[in-house]
PDB file of C-alpha atoms and ligand atoms in Angstrom:
ATOM      1  CA  MET A  96      45.692 -25.356  46.381  1.00 72.00           C
ATOM      2  CA  ASN A  97      49.003 -23.229  46.575  1.00 92.00           C
ATOM      3  CA  GLU A  98      51.092 -26.471  47.044  1.00 95.00           C
ATOM      4  CA  ALA A  99      49.632 -27.572  43.503  1.00 97.00           C
ATOM      5  CA  ILE A 100      50.533 -24.207  41.851  1.00 98.00           C
ATOM      6  CA  LYS A 101      54.006 -24.144  43.504  1.00 98.00           C
ATOM      7  CA  LYS A 102      54.675 -27.957  42.067  1.00 98.00           C
ATOM      8  CA  ASN A 103      53.393 -27.085  38.617  1.00 98.00           C
ATOM      9  CA  ILE A 104      55.759 -23.765  38.679  1.00 98.00           C
ATOM     10  CA  LEU A 105      58.901 -26.128  39.997  1.00 98.00           C
ATOM     11  CA  ASN A 106      58.250 -28.618  36.969  1.00 98.00           C
ATOM     12  CA  THR A 107      57.773 -25.558  34.477  1.00 98.00           C
ATOM     13  CA  ILE A 108      61.092 -24.293  35.482  1.00 98.00           C
ATOM     14  CA  LYS A 109      62.874 -27.935  35.233  1.00 98.00           C
ATOM     15  CA  SER A 110      61.269 -28.258  31.666  1.00 98.00           C
ATOM     16  CA  TYR A 111      62.935 -25.317  30.296  1.00 98.00           C
ATOM     17  CA  ASP A 112      66.718 -24.457  29.477  1.00 98.00           C
ATOM     18  CA  LYS A 113      66.466 -20.642  29.340  1.00 98.00           C
ATOM     19  CA  ILE A 114      64.690 -18.857  32.141  1.00 98.00           C
ATOM     20  CA  ILE A 115      64.384 -14.928  32.412  1.00 98.00           C
ATOM     21  CA  ILE A 116      63.109 -13.412  35.864  1.00 98.00           C
ATOM     22  CA  THR A 117      61.914  -9.911  35.639  1.00 98.00           C
ATOM     23  CA  ARG A 118      59.926  -7.438  37.840  1.00 97.00           C
ATOM     24  CA  HIS A 119      57.922  -4.026  37.807  1.00 96.00           C
ATOM     25  CA  GLN A 120      59.268  -0.809  36.879  1.00 95.00           C
ATOM     26  CA  ARG A 121      61.381   1.353  39.398  1.00 91.00           C
ATOM     27  CA  PRO A 122      62.054  -1.695  41.460  1.00 95.00           C
ATOM     28  CA  ASP A 123      62.037  -1.411  45.449  1.00 94.00           C
ATOM     29  CA  GLY A 124      63.575  -3.777  47.840  1.00 97.00           C
ATOM     30  CA  ASP A 125      61.077  -6.757  47.061  1.00 98.00           C
ATOM     31  CA  ALA A 126      61.353  -6.476  43.226  1.00 98.00           C
ATOM     32  CA  LEU A 127      64.905  -6.517  43.381  1.00 97.00           C
ATOM     33  CA  GLY A 128      65.406  -8.973  46.506  1.00 98.00           C
ATOM     34  CA  SER A 129      62.869 -11.506  44.868  1.00 98.00           C
ATOM     35  CA  THR A 130      64.143 -11.301  41.398  1.00 98.00           C
ATOM     36  CA  ARG A 131      67.941 -11.802  42.460  1.00 98.00           C
ATOM     37  CA  GLY A 132      66.830 -14.263  45.124  1.00 98.00           C
ATOM     38  CA  LEU A 133      65.112 -16.439  42.764  1.00 98.00           C
ATOM     39  CA  ALA A 134      67.828 -16.184  40.059  1.00 98.00           C
ATOM     40  CA  GLY A 135      70.242 -17.196  42.804  1.00 98.00           C
ATOM     41  CA  ILE A 136      68.192 -20.340  44.048  1.00 98.00           C
ATOM     42  CA  LEU A 137      67.709 -21.361  40.461  1.00 98.00           C
ATOM     43  CA  ARG A 138      71.332 -20.779  39.311  1.00 98.00           C
ATOM     44  CA  ALA A 139      72.600 -23.045  42.327  1.00 98.00           C
ATOM     45  CA  SER A 140      69.930 -25.674  41.776  1.00 98.00           C
ATOM     46  CA  PHE A 141      70.021 -25.962  37.934  1.00 98.00           C
ATOM     47  CA  PRO A 142      73.832 -24.709  36.680  1.00 98.00           C
ATOM     48  CA  GLU A 143      73.000 -26.171  33.454  1.00 98.00           C
ATOM     49  CA  LYS A 144      70.355 -23.947  32.641  1.00 98.00           C
ATOM     50  CA  ASP A 145      70.959 -20.222  31.423  1.00 98.00           C
ATOM     51  CA  ILE A 146      69.254 -18.029  33.870  1.00 98.00           C
ATOM     52  CA  ARG A 147      69.134 -14.390  33.457  1.00 97.00           C
ATOM     53  CA  LEU A 148      67.581 -11.518  35.435  1.00 97.00           C
ATOM     54  CA  LEU A 149      66.518  -9.049  32.736  1.00 96.00           C
ATOM     55  CA  SER A 150      65.038  -5.574  33.946  1.00 95.00           C
ATOM     56  CA  GLU A 151      64.749  -2.419  31.983  1.00 93.00           C
ATOM     57  CA  ASP A 152      64.907  -0.524  35.443  1.00 89.00           C
ATOM     58  CA  ARG A 153      67.589  -0.783  38.282  1.00 90.00           C
ATOM     59  CA  SER A 154      67.807   0.636  41.484  1.00 90.00           C
ATOM     60  CA  GLU A 155      70.849   2.834  42.799  1.00 86.00           C
ATOM     61  CA  GLU A 156      70.250   2.569  46.417  1.00 86.00           C
ATOM     62  CA  LEU A 157      70.083  -1.271  46.136  1.00 93.00           C
ATOM     63  CA  ALA A 158      73.186  -1.329  43.613  1.00 93.00           C
ATOM     64  CA  PHE A 159      75.138  -2.810  46.802  1.00 94.00           C
ATOM     65  CA  LEU A 160      73.448  -6.309  45.937  1.00 94.00           C
ATOM     66  CA  GLY A 161      75.604  -6.912  43.202  1.00 93.00           C
ATOM     67  CA  PRO A 162      75.868  -6.250  39.277  1.00 91.00           C
ATOM     68  CA  GLU A 163      72.712  -7.441  36.844  1.00 92.00           C
ATOM     69  CA  ASP A 164      72.624  -9.211  33.432  1.00 93.00           C
ATOM     70  CA  GLU A 165      73.145  -7.510  30.330  1.00 93.00           C
ATOM     71  CA  THR A 166      70.587  -7.415  27.641  1.00 92.00           C
ATOM     72  CA  PRO A 167      70.753 -10.201  25.246  1.00 94.00           C
ATOM     73  CA  PRO A 168      69.735 -10.476  21.800  1.00 95.00           C
ATOM     74  CA  ASP A 169      65.986 -10.813  21.337  1.00 96.00           C
ATOM     75  CA  SER A 170      66.637 -14.521  20.090  1.00 97.00           C
ATOM     76  CA  PHE A 171      67.475 -15.406  23.619  1.00 97.00           C
ATOM     77  CA  TYR A 172      63.704 -15.040  24.374  1.00 98.00           C
ATOM     78  CA  GLU A 173      62.775 -17.684  22.053  1.00 97.00           C
ATOM     79  CA  GLY A 174      61.800 -20.949  23.593  1.00 98.00           C
ATOM     80  CA  ALA A 175      62.464 -19.409  26.998  1.00 98.00           C
ATOM     81  CA  LEU A 176      60.290 -19.420  30.291  1.00 98.00           C
ATOM     82  CA  VAL A 177      59.613 -15.978  31.621  1.00 98.00           C
ATOM     83  CA  ILE A 178      58.944 -15.482  35.509  1.00 98.00           C
ATOM     84  CA  VAL A 179      57.654 -12.057  36.684  1.00 98.00           C
ATOM     85  CA  LEU A 180      57.836 -11.190  40.055  1.00 98.00           C
ATOM     86  CA  ASP A 181      55.929  -8.530  42.318  1.00 97.00           C
ATOM     87  CA  THR A 182      54.213  -7.146  39.427  1.00 96.00           C
ATOM     88  CA  GLY A 183      50.216  -6.869  39.524  1.00 93.00           C
ATOM     89  CA  THR A 184      49.375  -5.327  35.843  1.00 92.00           C
ATOM     90  CA  LYS A 185      51.042  -6.007  32.731  1.00 93.00           C
ATOM     91  CA  ASP A 186      51.798  -2.393  31.714  1.00 92.00           C
ATOM     92  CA  ARG A 187      54.303  -2.389  34.874  1.00 93.00           C
ATOM     93  CA  ILE A 188      56.223  -5.150  33.818  1.00 96.00           C
ATOM     94  CA  ALA A 189      59.847  -3.775  33.420  1.00 96.00           C
ATOM     95  CA  ASN A 190      60.710  -5.880  30.379  1.00 96.00           C
ATOM     96  CA  GLY A 191      59.232  -5.186  27.199  1.00 95.00           C
ATOM     97  CA  LYS A 192      60.244  -8.431  25.107  1.00 97.00           C
ATOM     98  CA  ILE A 193      58.405 -11.145  27.464  1.00 95.00           C
ATOM     99  CA  HIS A 194      55.766 -11.433  24.474  1.00 96.00           C
ATOM    100  CA  LEU A 195      58.805 -13.134  22.690  1.00 97.00           C
ATOM    101  CA  ALA A 196      59.046 -15.972  25.223  1.00 98.00           C
ATOM    102  CA  ALA A 197      57.413 -19.157  25.226  1.00 98.00           C
ATOM    103  CA  GLU A 198      55.410 -19.171  28.612  1.00 98.00           C
ATOM    104  CA  VAL A 199      55.070 -16.815  31.320  1.00 98.00           C
ATOM    105  CA  ILE A 200      54.668 -17.261  35.358  1.00 98.00           C
ATOM    106  CA  LYS A 201      53.269 -14.610  37.287  1.00 98.00           C
ATOM    107  CA  ILE A 202      54.354 -14.710  41.328  1.00 98.00           C
ATOM    108  CA  ASP A 203      52.567 -11.737  42.984  1.00 97.00           C
ATOM    109  CA  HIS A 204      50.855 -10.550  46.197  1.00 96.00           C
ATOM    110  CA  HIS A 205      49.144  -7.564  44.546  1.00 93.00           C
ATOM    111  CA  PRO A 206      45.231  -7.236  44.686  1.00 86.00           C
ATOM    112  CA  ALA A 207      43.333  -8.836  41.443  1.00 80.00           C
ATOM    113  CA  ASN A 208      42.877  -6.185  38.644  1.00 80.00           C
ATOM    114  CA  ASP A 209      41.705  -5.798  35.129  1.00 79.00           C
ATOM    115  CA  LEU A 210      44.944  -6.331  33.328  1.00 83.00           C
ATOM    116  CA  PRO A 211      45.742 -10.068  34.018  1.00 85.00           C
ATOM    117  CA  TYR A 212      48.644 -11.751  32.515  1.00 95.00           C
ATOM    118  CA  GLY A 213      50.574 -14.998  32.816  1.00 96.00           C
ATOM    119  CA  ASP A 214      50.185 -18.723  31.487  1.00 97.00           C
ATOM    120  CA  ILE A 215      50.338 -19.925  35.300  1.00 97.00           C
ATOM    121  CA  CYS A 216      49.781 -17.482  38.526  1.00 96.00           C
ATOM    122  CA  TRP A 217      50.623 -17.671  41.767  1.00 97.00           C
ATOM    123  CA  ILE A 218      48.765 -15.049  43.667  1.00 96.00           C
ATOM    124  CA  GLU A 219      48.580 -14.416  47.241  1.00 96.00           C
ATOM    125  CA  GLU A 220      47.088 -10.907  48.157  1.00 94.00           C
ATOM    126  CA  GLY A 221      47.794 -11.548  52.036  1.00 91.00           C
ATOM    127  CA  ARG A 222      51.740 -12.032  51.668  1.00 96.00           C
ATOM    128  CA  SER A 223      53.663  -9.322  53.171  1.00 97.00           C
ATOM    129  CA  SER A 224      56.671  -9.646  50.142  1.00 98.00           C
ATOM    130  CA  ILE A 225      57.270 -11.708  46.968  1.00 98.00           C
ATOM    131  CA  CYS A 226      60.600 -12.387  49.002  1.00 98.00           C
ATOM    132  CA  GLU A 227      58.349 -14.106  51.605  1.00 98.00           C
ATOM    133  CA  MET A 228      56.981 -16.361  48.729  1.00 98.00           C
ATOM    134  CA  ILE A 229      60.141 -17.139  47.239  1.00 98.00           C
ATOM    135  CA  VAL A 230      61.418 -18.333  50.399  1.00 98.00           C
ATOM    136  CA  ASP A 231      58.191 -20.411  50.976  1.00 98.00           C
ATOM    137  CA  PHE A 232      58.770 -21.962  47.410  1.00 98.00           C
ATOM    138  CA  TYR A 233      62.496 -22.869  48.388  1.00 98.00           C
ATOM    139  CA  VAL A 234      61.217 -24.414  51.684  1.00 98.00           C
ATOM    140  CA  SER A 235      58.548 -26.276  49.870  1.00 98.00           C
ATOM    141  CA  PHE A 236      61.066 -27.915  47.434  1.00 98.00           C
ATOM    142  CA  LYS A 237      64.244 -27.925  49.926  1.00 97.00           C
ATOM    143  CA  ASP A 238      65.239 -31.289  48.890  1.00 97.00           C
ATOM    144  CA  GLU A 239      65.486 -30.053  45.375  1.00 97.00           C
ATOM    145  CA  LEU A 240      66.569 -26.391  45.421  1.00 98.00           C
ATOM    146  CA  ILE A 241      69.795 -24.955  47.018  1.00 98.00           C
ATOM    147  CA  LEU A 242      69.601 -21.395  48.840  1.00 98.00           C
ATOM    148  CA  THR A 243      72.793 -19.715  48.630  1.00 97.00           C
ATOM    149  CA  PRO A 244      73.949 -16.760  51.476  1.00 97.00           C
ATOM    150  CA  GLU A 245      73.615 -14.409  48.575  1.00 97.00           C
ATOM    151  CA  ALA A 246      70.522 -15.277  47.502  1.00 98.00           C
ATOM    152  CA  ALA A 247      69.348 -15.405  51.178  1.00 98.00           C
ATOM    153  CA  THR A 248      70.365 -11.633  51.616  1.00 98.00           C
ATOM    154  CA  ALA A 249      68.586 -10.301  48.549  1.00 98.00           C
ATOM    155  CA  LEU A 250      65.711 -12.270  49.827  1.00 98.00           C
ATOM    156  CA  TYR A 251      66.125 -10.831  53.538  1.00 98.00           C
ATOM    157  CA  THR A 252      66.392  -7.344  52.167  1.00 98.00           C
ATOM    158  CA  GLY A 253      62.766  -7.867  50.130  1.00 98.00           C
ATOM    159  CA  MET A 254      61.092  -9.288  53.596  1.00 98.00           C
ATOM    160  CA  VAL A 255      62.809  -6.562  55.534  1.00 98.00           C
ATOM    161  CA  THR A 256      61.684  -3.632  53.195  1.00 97.00           C
ATOM    162  CA  ASP A 257      58.271  -4.650  51.989  1.00 96.00           C
ATOM    163  CA  SER A 258      57.242  -5.327  55.567  1.00 97.00           C
ATOM    164  CA  GLY A 259      58.640  -2.227  57.294  1.00 94.00           C
ATOM    165  CA  ARG A 260      60.999  -3.872  58.949  1.00 96.00           C
ATOM    166  CA  PHE A 261      58.438  -6.693  59.995  1.00 97.00           C
ATOM    167  CA  ARG A 262      55.863  -4.045  61.388  1.00 93.00           C
ATOM    168  CA  PHE A 263      53.054  -3.881  58.955  1.00 92.00           C
ATOM    169  CA  PRO A 264      49.775  -6.184  59.529  1.00 90.00           C
ATOM    170  CA  SER A 265      50.621  -8.358  56.619  1.00 94.00           C
ATOM    171  CA  VAL A 266      53.479  -9.956  58.798  1.00 97.00           C
ATOM    172  CA  THR A 267      52.451 -13.331  60.303  1.00 97.00           C
ATOM    173  CA  GLY A 268      54.030 -16.108  62.104  1.00 98.00           C
ATOM    174  CA  ASP A 269      54.713 -17.311  58.493  1.00 97.00           C
ATOM    175  CA  THR A 270      56.854 -14.538  57.583  1.00 98.00           C
ATOM    176  CA  LEU A 271      58.900 -14.717  60.543  1.00 98.00           C
ATOM    177  CA  ARG A 272      59.350 -18.504  60.230  1.00 98.00           C
ATOM    178  CA  LEU A 273      60.584 -18.085  56.378  1.00 98.00           C
ATOM    179  CA  ALA A 274      62.568 -14.915  57.377  1.00 98.00           C
ATOM    180  CA  ALA A 275      64.529 -17.184  60.110  1.00 98.00           C
ATOM    181  CA  VAL A 276      65.482 -19.653  57.259  1.00 98.00           C
ATOM    182  CA  LEU A 277      67.278 -16.846  55.365  1.00 98.00           C
ATOM    183  CA  LEU A 278      69.084 -15.796  58.747  1.00 98.00           C
ATOM    184  CA  ASP A 279      70.370 -19.648  59.176  1.00 97.00           C
ATOM    185  CA  GLN A 280      72.368 -18.647  55.865  1.00 96.00           C
ATOM    186  CA  GLY A 281      74.288 -16.371  57.669  1.00 95.00           C
ATOM    187  CA  ILE A 282      73.284 -13.183  56.930  1.00 97.00           C
ATOM    188  CA  ASP A 283      75.219  -9.897  57.547  1.00 97.00           C
ATOM    189  CA  THR A 284      72.466  -7.874  59.023  1.00 97.00           C
ATOM    190  CA  GLU A 285      74.496  -5.379  60.708  1.00 97.00           C
ATOM    191  CA  SER A 286      76.270  -4.615  57.218  1.00 97.00           C
ATOM    192  CA  LEU A 287      72.650  -4.711  55.475  1.00 97.00           C
ATOM    193  CA  PHE A 288      70.737  -2.356  57.884  1.00 97.00           C
ATOM    194  CA  ALA A 289      73.422  -0.148  57.642  1.00 96.00           C
ATOM    195  CA  ARG A 290      73.158   0.229  53.949  1.00 95.00           C
ATOM    196  CA  LEU A 291      69.592   0.189  53.693  1.00 95.00           C
ATOM    197  CA  TYR A 292      68.829   2.811  56.610  1.00 92.00           C
ATOM    198  CA  MET A 293      71.978   5.046  57.037  1.00 92.00           C
ATOM    199  CA  GLU A 294      71.724   8.289  55.442  1.00 87.00           C
ATOM    200  CA  ASP A 295      74.206  11.426  54.291  1.00 86.00           C
ATOM    201  CA  TYR A 296      74.203  14.339  56.674  1.00 90.00           C
ATOM    202  CA  GLU A 297      72.329  16.187  53.894  1.00 87.00           C
ATOM    203  CA  PHE A 298      69.444  14.076  53.702  1.00 84.00           C
ATOM    204  CA  PHE A 299      68.825  15.153  57.496  1.00 92.00           C
ATOM    205  CA  LYS A 300      68.581  18.374  56.392  1.00 93.00           C
ATOM    206  CA  TYR A 301      66.122  17.518  53.763  1.00 93.00           C
ATOM    207  CA  GLU A 302      64.328  15.599  56.348  1.00 94.00           C
ATOM    208  CA  ALA A 303      63.983  18.793  58.462  1.00 97.00           C
ATOM    209  CA  TYR A 304      62.620  20.578  55.584  1.00 97.00           C
ATOM    210  CA  VAL A 305      59.945  18.177  54.705  1.00 97.00           C
ATOM    211  CA  TYR A 306      58.926  18.625  58.244  1.00 97.00           C
ATOM    212  CA  GLU A 307      58.776  22.265  58.315  1.00 97.00           C
ATOM    213  CA  HIS A 308      57.247  22.239  54.860  1.00 97.00           C
ATOM    214  CA  MET A 309      54.498  19.296  55.289  1.00 98.00           C
ATOM    215  CA  GLU A 310      50.695  20.269  55.984  1.00 98.00           C
ATOM    216  CA  ARG A 311      47.919  18.883  57.810  1.00 98.00           C
ATOM    217  CA  THR A 312      44.258  19.184  56.566  1.00 98.00           C
ATOM    218  CA  GLU A 313      41.285  19.611  59.341  1.00 98.00           C
ATOM    219  CA  ASN A 314      40.670  15.992  59.520  1.00 98.00           C
ATOM    220  CA  GLY A 315      44.400  15.044  59.512  1.00 97.00           C
ATOM    221  CA  VAL A 316      45.718  14.052  56.078  1.00 98.00           C
ATOM    222  CA  ALA A 317      49.181  14.963  56.118  1.00 98.00           C
ATOM    223  CA  TYR A 318      50.537  16.021  52.580  1.00 98.00           C
ATOM    224  CA  LEU A 319      53.747  17.239  50.933  1.00 98.00           C
ATOM    225  CA  PHE A 320      54.514  18.482  47.557  1.00 97.00           C
ATOM    226  CA  VAL A 321      57.865  17.513  46.496  1.00 97.00           C
ATOM    227  CA  THR A 322      58.751  20.264  44.109  1.00 96.00           C
ATOM    228  CA  ARG A 323      61.590  20.074  41.294  1.00 96.00           C
ATOM    229  CA  GLU A 324      63.050  23.077  43.398  1.00 95.00           C
ATOM    230  CA  MET A 325      63.054  20.890  46.484  1.00 95.00           C
ATOM    231  CA  GLN A 326      64.512  17.859  44.335  1.00 95.00           C
ATOM    232  CA  GLU A 327      67.397  20.122  43.065  1.00 94.00           C
ATOM    233  CA  ARG A 328      68.175  21.883  46.378  1.00 94.00           C
ATOM    234  CA  PHE A 329      68.717  18.746  47.898  1.00 92.00           C
ATOM    235  CA  GLY A 330      69.855  16.563  45.098  1.00 90.00           C
ATOM    236  CA  LEU A 331      67.047  13.687  45.483  1.00 90.00           C
ATOM    237  CA  SER A 332      66.983  10.928  43.252  1.00 89.00           C
ATOM    238  CA  ARG A 333      63.877   9.818  41.928  1.00 88.00           C
ATOM    239  CA  GLU A 334      63.709   7.115  44.679  1.00 85.00           C
ATOM    240  CA  ALA A 335      64.757   9.454  47.272  1.00 86.00           C
ATOM    241  CA  ALA A 336      61.818  12.037  46.434  1.00 93.00           C
ATOM    242  CA  SER A 337      59.538   9.289  46.141  1.00 92.00           C
ATOM    243  CA  ASN A 338      60.371   7.938  49.780  1.00 91.00           C
ATOM    244  CA  THR A 339      59.529  11.190  51.352  1.00 94.00           C
ATOM    245  CA  ILE A 340      56.279   9.452  51.766  1.00 97.00           C
ATOM    246  CA  GLY A 341      57.796   7.426  54.658  1.00 94.00           C
ATOM    247  CA  LEU A 342      58.807  10.609  56.918  1.00 96.00           C
ATOM    248  CA  MET A 343      55.168  11.273  57.288  1.00 97.00           C
ATOM    249  CA  ASP A 344      53.954   7.930  58.684  1.00 93.00           C
ATOM    250  CA  SER A 345      53.914   8.217  62.651  1.00 94.00           C
ATOM    251  CA  ILE A 346      51.911  11.185  63.071  1.00 97.00           C
ATOM    252  CA  LYS A 347      49.168  10.701  65.399  1.00 97.00           C
ATOM    253  CA  GLY A 348      45.705  11.626  64.041  1.00 97.00           C
ATOM    254  CA  CYS A 349      47.046  11.425  60.497  1.00 98.00           C
ATOM    255  CA  LEU A 350      45.646   8.201  58.966  1.00 98.00           C
ATOM    256  CA  ILE A 351      46.333   9.618  55.557  1.00 98.00           C
ATOM    257  CA  TRP A 352      49.365  10.663  54.179  1.00 98.00           C
ATOM    258  CA  LEU A 353      50.226  11.668  50.461  1.00 98.00           C
ATOM    259  CA  ALA A 354      53.357  12.822  48.920  1.00 98.00           C
ATOM    260  CA  PHE A 355      53.268  14.500  45.552  1.00 98.00           C
ATOM    261  CA  ILE A 356      56.267  14.370  43.579  1.00 97.00           C
ATOM    262  CA  ASP A 357      56.839  16.549  40.620  1.00 97.00           C
ATOM    263  CA  ASN A 358      58.286  14.259  37.792  1.00 95.00           C
ATOM    264  CA  GLY A 359      59.342  17.039  35.591  1.00 94.00           C
ATOM    265  CA  ASP A 360      57.577  16.157  32.737  1.00 95.00           C
ATOM    266  CA  GLY A 361      53.983  17.470  33.388  1.00 94.00           C
ATOM    267  CA  SER A 362      53.065  14.357  35.719  1.00 96.00           C
ATOM    268  CA  ILE A 363      52.967  14.276  39.245  1.00 97.00           C
ATOM    269  CA  ARG A 364      53.346  10.809  40.822  1.00 97.00           C
ATOM    270  CA  VAL A 365      51.215  10.458  44.050  1.00 98.00           C
ATOM    271  CA  ARG A 366      52.282   8.149  46.915  1.00 98.00           C
ATOM    272  CA  LEU A 367      49.327   7.051  49.056  1.00 98.00           C
ATOM    273  CA  ARG A 368      49.383   5.418  52.686  1.00 97.00           C
ATOM    274  CA  SER A 369      47.263   5.172  55.547  1.00 97.00           C
ATOM    275  CA  ARG A 370      46.311   3.216  58.636  1.00 95.00           C
ATOM    276  CA  PHE A 371      42.832   1.833  59.859  1.00 96.00           C
ATOM    277  CA  THR A 372      41.159   3.246  56.682  1.00 97.00           C
ATOM    278  CA  GLU A 373      42.242   2.249  53.216  1.00 97.00           C
ATOM    279  CA  VAL A 374      43.650   4.597  50.254  1.00 97.00           C
ATOM    280  CA  GLN A 375      43.371   2.217  47.756  1.00 97.00           C
ATOM    281  CA  PRO A 376      39.887   3.515  46.362  1.00 97.00           C
ATOM    282  CA  LEU A 377      41.025   6.789  46.668  1.00 98.00           C
ATOM    283  CA  ALA A 378      43.876   6.178  44.420  1.00 98.00           C
ATOM    284  CA  ALA A 379      42.107   4.091  41.791  1.00 97.00           C
ATOM    285  CA  ARG A 380      39.546   7.143  41.306  1.00 97.00           C
ATOM    286  CA  TYR A 381      42.926   8.586  39.804  1.00 96.00           C
ATOM    287  CA  GLY A 382      44.086   5.855  37.505  1.00 94.00           C
ATOM    288  CA  GLY A 383      46.187   4.112  40.461  1.00 95.00           C
ATOM    289  CA  GLY A 384      46.009   1.121  42.463  1.00 92.00           C
ATOM    290  CA  GLY A 385      48.056  -0.719  44.787  1.00 90.00           C
ATOM    291  CA  HIS A 386      47.766  -2.433  48.150  1.00 89.00           C
ATOM    292  CA  ASP A 387      44.710  -1.492  50.418  1.00 94.00           C
ATOM    293  CA  ARG A 388      47.085   0.924  52.314  1.00 95.00           C
ATOM    294  CA  ALA A 389      49.914   1.595  50.182  1.00 94.00           C
ATOM    295  CA  SER A 390      49.071   2.793  46.954  1.00 96.00           C
ATOM    296  CA  GLY A 391      50.250   5.171  43.721  1.00 96.00           C
ATOM    297  CA  ALA A 392      48.682   7.254  41.430  1.00 97.00           C
ATOM    298  CA  THR A 393      49.362  10.096  38.995  1.00 97.00           C
ATOM    299  CA  VAL A 394      47.903  13.480  38.703  1.00 97.00           C
ATOM    300  CA  HIS A 395      48.422  16.129  36.341  1.00 97.00           C
ATOM    301  CA  SER A 396      48.779  19.643  37.976  1.00 96.00           C
ATOM    302  CA  TRP A 397      48.789  21.005  41.586  1.00 96.00           C
ATOM    303  CA  GLU A 398      44.880  21.668  41.321  1.00 97.00           C
ATOM    304  CA  GLU A 399      44.330  17.851  40.768  1.00 97.00           C
ATOM    305  CA  ALA A 400      46.493  17.127  43.614  1.00 98.00           C
ATOM    306  CA  LEU A 401      44.570  19.293  45.953  1.00 98.00           C
ATOM    307  CA  LYS A 402      41.262  17.943  44.753  1.00 98.00           C
ATOM    308  CA  MET A 403      42.822  14.455  45.741  1.00 98.00           C
ATOM    309  CA  VAL A 404      43.895  15.886  49.288  1.00 98.00           C
ATOM    310  CA  ALA A 405      40.223  17.263  49.728  1.00 98.00           C
ATOM    311  CA  GLU A 406      38.969  13.878  49.004  1.00 98.00           C
ATOM    312  CA  ALA A 407      41.120  12.239  51.343  1.00 98.00           C
ATOM    313  CA  ASP A 408      40.218  14.714  53.936  1.00 98.00           C
ATOM    314  CA  ALA A 409      36.757  14.064  53.595  1.00 98.00           C
ATOM    315  CA  GLN A 410      37.011  10.388  53.815  1.00 98.00           C
ATOM    316  CA  LEU A 411      38.951  10.763  56.840  1.00 98.00           C
ATOM    317  CA  GLY A 412      36.593  13.066  58.391  1.00 98.00           C
ATOM    318  CA  GLU A 413      33.888  10.309  57.703  1.00 98.00           C
ATOM    319  CA  TYR A 414      35.945   7.497  59.088  1.00 98.00           C
ATOM    320  CA  LYS A 415      37.077   9.170  62.055  1.00 98.00           C
ATOM    321  CA  ALA A 416      33.235  10.401  62.929  1.00 98.00           C
ATOM    322  CA  THR A 417      31.946   6.659  62.473  1.00 98.00           C
ATOM    323  CA  HIS A 418      35.189   4.696  63.981  1.00 97.00           C
ATOM    324  CA  GLU A 419      36.546   4.066  67.639  1.00 96.00           C
ATOM    325  CA  GLY A 420      39.857   3.064  68.606  1.00 94.00           C
ATOM    326  CA  TRP A 421      42.225   4.840  65.891  1.00 94.00           C
ATOM    327  CA  LEU A 422      44.923   7.254  66.824  1.00 92.00           C
TER     328      LEU A 422
HETATM  329 MN1  LIG B 552      55.989  -6.452  46.870  1.00 93.75          MN
END
């Protein structure tokens, strides 16, 4: 079934002269890597087409991958094809002009939801990353498509970051086989990993602060309030502040961990993570969503945040009482 969808996508791409590639707001490595990677493949394969990566949001941390395209006049969208990557719902698309285009393709790995979009959809929930799907697409049409080392590096960046360096349960044999295709292009992994994972000296001071200030509920929910004061004290960017969630991911017995990031505008961004049990339903109760074990939501007060912590604690207590084998 997916083979037919992929073929349809390739034929649709071939039928347009202008193609716009975009992604979700607050782009992560997968959103950024997949859009850059696909743009690179299509530019190399179809040099006669005008292909633009047009997103309203960029990422400081991943700027090393290279510059992005400037905003063209609205007329550019006329008769153009839009490809949206890694974006589950229409409201999260980081491009407010896609309605001006002729046709929209959606390629995604987020669970189905009530805000569908796209004329052609290729959705595989089980996939570890969109980058993996783009490499799969490339491999399916290897004779017609060209993968450049730059595109391979962008795609590898997304595969590595969205899979937690190939550790998450979504990683399959296919994931590694497709990653191998990228490595065969000659990626400078020493430089890439240094850029992705090395941190400034001050960051480790921040990390120490996080471990000093995080809390744990009775049943083992680890959580932290990333206040404005904390963000200013350590000079944290929006991304760095929200990445705090990752620091709490390896605490024995803490199967759910939450980070509450004060946006400074009256809203508090919540990042939810879990192992063995799912946090997606909890996020959904607060108007959020995402993956089973990695979700996001927004609350509007610290009281509401604590209510969420209490619900997570109750869920975890129930889980631990009725399951074995977790740690
Ligand atoms: Mn993704």
